[in-house]
Amino acid sequence: QTRQATPAARAKQQAAQVVQEKKLDGLDLLGLVLAEHSLPGLSAKDALLRNANFRRADLTEACFDGANLSNAHFDEAKLQGTNFIGADCEGATFAGADLRGADFTNAFLLAASFSPSARLDQSTRISDAQIETLLPAEAAYVAAAIGRNDTAG
């Protein structure tokens, strides 16, 4: 009889494969844990990464275009130059993350959390319309960080 791997063993195996290949395009990896891994240039286009844990990971210049990152944790992650174009980031947390140069064009940011310490600047691409979907305190924090004084239409 063939013994089935436990979910924890499968998750560990998946993480090891990701670290080696840096490619997750189109994969469904609910709850993937890559906290504190160094994965600059990771490609995760159209991946399903709900509830994933990327805390303190180095994801510099990674690509999450079209990915489902709902409720994912990017707290204190290095995300400079990372693309989230068209990604679903509903409920994702970015506290303390370095998002300078990150691109959130057409990303869904409802209930995403950036404050109190995410590093954003004028090179971070987030539209006024996206800022308006954030909770008021989050919207004010993001608007000030990227140099927008007024997000009201």
XYZ file of C-alpha atoms in Angstrom:
153
model
C 0.000 0.000 0.000
C 1.118 3.508 -0.773
C 1.146 5.790 2.238
C -0.475 9.209 1.741
C 1.513 12.251 2.843
C -0.030 14.323 5.614
C -1.180 17.868 4.783
C 1.746 19.244 6.813
C 4.222 17.057 4.919
C 2.723 18.123 1.588
C 2.916 21.800 2.613
C 6.574 21.423 3.600
C 7.336 19.688 0.299
C 5.529 22.427 -1.655
C 7.466 25.132 0.187
C 10.773 23.406 -0.559
C 9.869 23.161 -4.247
C 8.902 26.842 -4.338
C 12.171 27.882 -2.726
C 14.098 25.925 -5.336
C 12.113 26.934 -8.441
C 10.728 30.383 -7.434
C 7.667 29.688 -9.567
C 4.062 29.329 -8.416
C 2.222 30.423 -11.565
C -1.363 29.136 -11.557
C -0.928 26.859 -8.528
C -3.527 26.479 -5.754
C -1.578 26.643 -2.498
C -4.087 27.661 0.170
C -2.279 28.622 3.385
C 1.234 28.262 1.963
C 3.884 29.265 4.522
C 6.998 30.957 3.158
C 7.656 33.222 6.128
C 11.246 34.438 6.388
C 12.270 32.860 3.051
C 14.414 34.725 0.541
C 12.626 34.540 -2.820
C 13.477 37.644 -4.859
C 11.949 37.445 -8.320
C 9.333 34.854 -7.301
C 6.660 34.375 -9.984
C 3.144 33.658 -8.727
C 0.954 34.842 -11.592
C -2.686 33.761 -11.230
C -1.803 31.614 -8.196
C -4.367 30.877 -5.486
C -2.563 31.865 -2.292
C -5.396 32.630 0.099
C -4.241 32.839 3.732
C -0.585 32.463 2.688
C 2.098 33.559 5.126
C 4.924 35.632 3.619
C 5.876 37.433 6.851
C 9.438 38.792 6.777
C 10.081 37.146 3.389
C 12.258 38.779 0.745
C 9.980 39.005 -2.287
C 11.765 41.885 -3.994
C 10.604 42.257 -7.618
C 8.241 39.299 -7.305
C 5.181 38.997 -9.536
C 1.747 38.293 -8.044
C -0.222 39.531 -11.088
C -3.783 38.160 -11.038
C -3.119 36.106 -7.896
C -5.690 35.530 -5.161
C -3.915 36.795 -2.042
C -6.993 37.296 0.114
C -6.096 37.322 3.804
C -2.409 36.733 3.000
C 0.190 38.080 5.423
C 3.060 40.184 4.071
C 3.952 41.855 7.366
C 7.554 43.128 7.417
C 8.225 41.572 3.978
C 10.587 43.095 1.432
C 8.323 43.881 -1.523
C 10.234 46.611 -3.362
C 9.301 46.619 -7.042
C 6.838 43.757 -6.582
C 3.825 43.591 -8.918
C 0.322 42.957 -7.598
C -1.381 43.983 -10.863
C -4.993 42.766 -10.855
C -4.388 40.712 -7.697
C -7.093 40.064 -5.104
C -5.549 41.430 -1.905
C -8.793 41.597 0.078
C -7.949 41.481 3.776
C -4.211 41.111 3.138
C -1.859 42.633 5.705
C 1.249 44.638 4.824
C 2.232 46.111 8.234
C 5.912 47.012 8.223
C 6.354 45.810 4.631
C 8.623 47.720 2.250
C 6.336 48.516 -0.688
C 8.427 51.185 -2.380
C 7.986 50.776 -6.122
C 5.271 48.115 -5.737
C 2.495 48.173 -8.355
C -1.100 47.602 -7.215
C -2.690 48.677 -10.537
C -6.231 47.225 -10.677
C -5.642 45.190 -7.507
C -8.614 44.586 -5.203
C -7.659 46.104 -1.830
C -10.897 46.002 0.163
C -10.053 45.696 3.885
C -6.308 45.412 3.162
C -4.126 46.721 5.972
C -1.013 48.860 5.472
C -0.734 50.899 8.656
C 0.826 51.709 10.917
C 4.207 51.002 9.447
C 4.205 49.906 5.796
C 6.813 51.796 3.765
C 5.189 53.308 0.705
C 6.270 56.289 -1.335
C 5.473 58.108 -4.561
C 6.833 55.174 -6.575
C 4.166 52.866 -5.075
C 1.319 52.592 -7.606
C -2.109 52.669 -5.963
C -4.966 54.612 -7.580
C -7.250 57.029 -5.777
C -10.170 54.703 -6.526
C -8.348 51.842 -4.783
C -7.483 54.019 -1.784
C -11.185 54.844 -1.410
C -11.961 51.128 -0.881
C -9.730 51.029 2.208
C -11.014 51.724 5.703
C -10.746 55.478 6.462
C -7.651 55.242 8.692
C -5.911 52.996 6.146
C -6.879 55.318 3.288
C -5.450 58.346 5.087
C -2.213 56.492 5.880
C -1.713 55.258 2.304
C -2.640 58.599 0.711
C -0.177 60.480 2.927
C 2.597 57.918 2.363
C 2.392 58.091 -1.423
C 2.072 61.869 -1.491
C -1.644 62.296 -2.123
C -3.143 64.998 0.056
C -6.776 64.431 -0.850
C -8.441 61.224 -2.003
C -11.950 62.635 -2.075
C -13.485 62.619 -5.533
